[in-house]
């Protein structure tokens, strides 16, 4: 097997977020590209659960644009991912407020029915649709905590940092969000 040595200017995927942030602060945009590649899927997933999917690409770009502009103010003692997910939450909050004021975009999910009920792919889509519709019925605060913890597997302590609330509040919101989601799913005929 031929191993090609990498030059010190190459950015292996294994470098820490902290190191990549340092490179960005020195004007190296390749470091930010790696941060983008590393975190964009999770940011996209968080925004997908919290916002109108039709504007998802624009919202993801907004998160990373704000991150790029805000890097000089980033506290080096914090985790980059926590800081970035807080930006994603802020973008989702801004989008929610704008939608509430204008109501130009309705967050209505349309589900297509299929005659192939024995297809596991269709059932998976059905349950995804149910979860998405259930999330829409939750308050934004409850939805945020449920998405971050149960769907994105972010630890409660990190959620508390992202949302700037006590860990006890995260636990309380998670409890109420799960109860509301359970009630919604039961109304939809899902056995829990």
CSV table of C-alpha atoms in Angstrom, one decimal:
chain,number,residue,atom,x,y,z
A,1,UNK,CA,0.0,0.0,0.0
A,2,UNK,CA,1.4,3.4,-1.0
A,3,UNK,CA,1.1,6.1,1.6
A,4,UNK,CA,1.5,9.6,0.4
A,5,UNK,CA,2.7,11.9,3.1
A,6,UNK,CA,0.5,15.0,3.6
A,7,UNK,CA,2.0,18.4,3.7
A,8,UNK,CA,1.5,20.4,6.9
A,9,UNK,CA,-0.9,22.7,4.9
A,10,UNK,CA,-3.3,19.9,4.3
A,11,UNK,CA,-6.3,19.6,6.7
A,12,UNK,CA,-7.0,16.0,7.6
A,13,UNK,CA,-10.6,15.4,8.7
A,14,UNK,CA,-9.4,14.2,12.1
A,15,UNK,CA,-8.2,17.7,13.2
A,16,UNK,CA,-10.1,19.1,16.2
A,17,UNK,CA,-12.7,21.8,15.7
A,18,UNK,CA,-10.6,24.0,18.0
A,19,UNK,CA,-7.6,23.7,15.7
A,20,UNK,CA,-9.8,24.4,12.6
A,21,UNK,CA,-11.3,27.5,14.3
A,22,UNK,CA,-7.7,28.7,14.9
A,23,UNK,CA,-6.9,28.3,11.3
A,24,UNK,CA,-10.0,30.2,10.3
A,25,UNK,CA,-9.1,33.0,12.6
A,26,UNK,CA,-5.8,33.2,10.8
A,27,UNK,CA,-7.7,33.6,7.5
A,28,UNK,CA,-7.5,30.0,6.3
A,29,UNK,CA,-10.8,29.3,4.6
A,30,UNK,CA,-10.0,25.6,4.1
A,31,UNK,CA,-10.4,25.1,7.9
A,32,UNK,CA,-13.9,26.5,7.6
A,33,UNK,CA,-14.7,24.2,4.7
A,34,UNK,CA,-13.8,21.3,6.9
A,35,UNK,CA,-15.9,22.6,9.8
A,36,UNK,CA,-18.8,23.0,7.3
A,37,UNK,CA,-18.4,19.4,6.0
A,38,UNK,CA,-18.2,18.1,9.5
A,39,UNK,CA,-21.3,19.8,10.9
A,40,UNK,CA,-23.6,20.7,8.0
A,41,UNK,CA,-25.6,17.5,8.1
A,42,UNK,CA,-26.4,17.9,11.7
A,43,UNK,CA,-27.3,21.6,11.3
A,44,UNK,CA,-29.5,20.6,8.4
A,45,UNK,CA,-31.2,17.9,10.4
A,46,UNK,CA,-31.9,20.3,13.3
A,47,UNK,CA,-33.3,23.0,11.0
A,48,UNK,CA,-35.4,20.4,9.1
A,49,UNK,CA,-37.2,19.5,12.3
A,50,UNK,CA,-37.7,23.0,13.5
A,51,UNK,CA,-38.4,25.0,10.3
A,52,UNK,CA,-40.2,25.0,7.0
A,53,UNK,CA,-38.4,22.4,4.8
A,54,UNK,CA,-38.8,24.5,1.7
A,55,UNK,CA,-36.3,27.1,2.9
A,56,UNK,CA,-33.9,24.5,4.4
A,57,UNK,CA,-30.9,25.2,2.1
A,58,UNK,CA,-31.1,29.0,2.7
A,59,UNK,CA,-31.3,28.5,6.4
A,60,UNK,CA,-28.3,26.2,6.5
A,61,UNK,CA,-26.3,28.8,4.6
A,62,UNK,CA,-27.5,31.5,7.0
A,63,UNK,CA,-26.2,29.4,10.0
A,64,UNK,CA,-22.8,29.0,8.4
A,65,UNK,CA,-22.7,32.6,7.3
A,66,UNK,CA,-23.4,33.8,10.8
A,67,UNK,CA,-20.8,31.4,12.1
A,68,UNK,CA,-18.2,32.7,9.7
A,69,UNK,CA,-18.9,36.3,10.6
A,70,UNK,CA,-19.1,35.5,14.3
A,71,UNK,CA,-15.9,33.4,14.6
A,72,UNK,CA,-13.8,36.4,16.0
A,73,UNK,CA,-16.3,36.6,18.9
A,74,UNK,CA,-16.3,32.8,19.5
A,75,UNK,CA,-15.2,31.9,23.1
A,76,UNK,CA,-12.4,29.5,22.6
A,77,UNK,CA,-13.4,27.8,25.9
A,78,UNK,CA,-16.7,26.7,24.4
A,79,UNK,CA,-17.3,23.7,22.1
A,80,UNK,CA,-17.6,24.8,18.5
A,81,UNK,CA,-20.5,22.4,17.9
A,82,UNK,CA,-22.5,23.8,20.9
A,83,UNK,CA,-21.9,27.3,19.6
A,84,UNK,CA,-22.9,26.4,16.1
A,85,UNK,CA,-26.1,24.6,17.2
A,86,UNK,CA,-27.0,27.7,19.2
A,87,UNK,CA,-26.7,29.7,16.0
A,88,UNK,CA,-28.9,27.1,14.2
A,89,UNK,CA,-31.5,27.5,17.0
A,90,UNK,CA,-31.3,31.3,16.6
A,91,UNK,CA,-31.8,31.1,12.9
A,92,UNK,CA,-34.8,28.7,13.4
A,93,UNK,CA,-36.2,31.1,16.0
A,94,UNK,CA,-35.8,34.1,13.6
A,95,UNK,CA,-37.5,32.1,10.8
A,96,UNK,CA,-40.3,31.1,13.1
A,97,UNK,CA,-40.9,34.8,14.2
A,98,UNK,CA,-40.9,35.9,10.6
A,99,UNK,CA,-43.4,33.2,9.6
A,100,UNK,CA,-45.6,34.1,12.5
A,101,UNK,CA,-45.6,37.8,11.5
A,102,UNK,CA,-46.1,37.3,7.8
A,103,UNK,CA,-47.8,34.0,7.6
A,104,UNK,CA,-46.8,33.9,4.0
A,105,UNK,CA,-45.5,30.3,4.3
A,106,UNK,CA,-47.7,27.8,6.0
A,107,UNK,CA,-46.0,24.8,7.5
A,108,UNK,CA,-48.5,22.3,6.2
A,109,UNK,CA,-47.2,18.8,5.5
A,110,UNK,CA,-48.9,16.9,2.8
A,111,UNK,CA,-48.6,13.1,3.0
A,112,UNK,CA,-49.1,11.0,-0.1
A,113,UNK,CA,-51.0,7.8,0.4
A,114,UNK,CA,-49.9,4.6,-1.1
A,115,UNK,CA,-51.6,1.3,-1.8
A,116,UNK,CA,-48.4,-0.6,-0.9
A,117,UNK,CA,-49.0,-0.8,2.8
A,118,UNK,CA,-46.7,-3.9,3.1
A,119,UNK,CA,-43.7,-2.0,1.8
A,120,UNK,CA,-41.4,-1.2,4.8
A,121,UNK,CA,-40.2,2.0,3.0
A,122,UNK,CA,-43.7,3.3,2.9
A,123,UNK,CA,-44.2,2.5,6.6
A,124,UNK,CA,-41.0,4.3,7.4
A,125,UNK,CA,-42.1,7.4,5.5
A,126,UNK,CA,-45.5,7.1,7.2
A,127,UNK,CA,-43.8,7.2,10.7
A,128,UNK,CA,-41.5,10.0,9.6
A,129,UNK,CA,-44.6,12.0,8.5
A,130,UNK,CA,-46.3,11.3,11.8
A,131,UNK,CA,-43.3,12.5,13.8
A,132,UNK,CA,-43.0,15.6,11.7
A,133,UNK,CA,-46.7,16.4,12.1
A,134,UNK,CA,-46.4,15.7,15.9
A,135,UNK,CA,-43.5,18.1,16.2
A,136,UNK,CA,-45.6,20.8,14.5
A,137,UNK,CA,-48.1,20.5,17.4
A,138,UNK,CA,-45.5,21.1,20.0
A,139,UNK,CA,-44.5,24.5,21.3
A,140,UNK,CA,-41.3,25.7,19.7
A,141,UNK,CA,-39.4,25.3,23.0
A,142,UNK,CA,-40.6,21.7,23.5
A,143,UNK,CA,-40.0,20.9,19.8
A,144,UNK,CA,-36.4,22.2,20.0
A,145,UNK,CA,-35.5,20.2,23.1
A,146,UNK,CA,-37.1,17.0,21.7
A,147,UNK,CA,-35.3,17.4,18.3
A,148,UNK,CA,-32.0,18.1,19.9
A,149,UNK,CA,-32.1,15.4,22.5
A,150,UNK,CA,-34.2,12.5,21.0
A,151,UNK,CA,-33.5,12.9,17.3
A,152,UNK,CA,-30.0,14.5,17.2
A,153,UNK,CA,-28.8,12.8,20.5
A,154,UNK,CA,-27.3,16.0,21.9
A,155,UNK,CA,-26.7,15.6,25.7
A,156,UNK,CA,-29.0,17.5,28.0
A,157,UNK,CA,-26.1,19.6,29.4
A,158,UNK,CA,-25.1,20.7,25.9
A,159,UNK,CA,-28.7,21.5,25.1
A,160,UNK,CA,-28.8,23.7,28.2
A,161,UNK,CA,-25.7,25.6,26.9
A,162,UNK,CA,-27.1,25.9,23.4
A,163,UNK,CA,-30.4,27.3,24.6
A,164,UNK,CA,-28.9,29.2,27.6
A,165,UNK,CA,-31.3,27.6,30.1
A,166,UNK,CA,-30.7,25.5,33.2
A,167,UNK,CA,-30.4,21.7,32.7
A,168,UNK,CA,-33.5,21.2,34.9
A,169,UNK,CA,-35.5,23.3,32.4
A,170,UNK,CA,-34.2,21.0,29.6
A,171,UNK,CA,-35.4,18.0,31.6
A,172,UNK,CA,-38.8,19.5,32.2
A,173,UNK,CA,-39.3,20.5,28.6
A,174,UNK,CA,-38.2,17.1,27.4
A,175,UNK,CA,-40.6,15.4,29.8
A,176,UNK,CA,-43.6,17.6,28.6
A,177,UNK,CA,-42.6,17.3,24.9
A,178,UNK,CA,-42.4,13.5,25.1
A,179,UNK,CA,-45.8,13.4,26.8
A,180,UNK,CA,-47.4,15.6,24.2
A,181,UNK,CA,-45.8,13.6,21.4
A,182,UNK,CA,-47.0,10.4,22.9
A,183,UNK,CA,-50.5,11.8,23.2
A,184,UNK,CA,-50.4,12.9,19.5
A,185,UNK,CA,-49.2,9.5,18.3
A,186,UNK,CA,-51.8,7.7,20.4
A,187,UNK,CA,-54.5,9.9,18.8
A,188,UNK,CA,-53.1,8.9,15.4
A,189,UNK,CA,-53.5,5.2,16.3
A,190,UNK,CA,-49.9,4.4,17.0
A,191,UNK,CA,-49.5,1.8,19.8
A,192,UNK,CA,-46.9,3.0,22.3
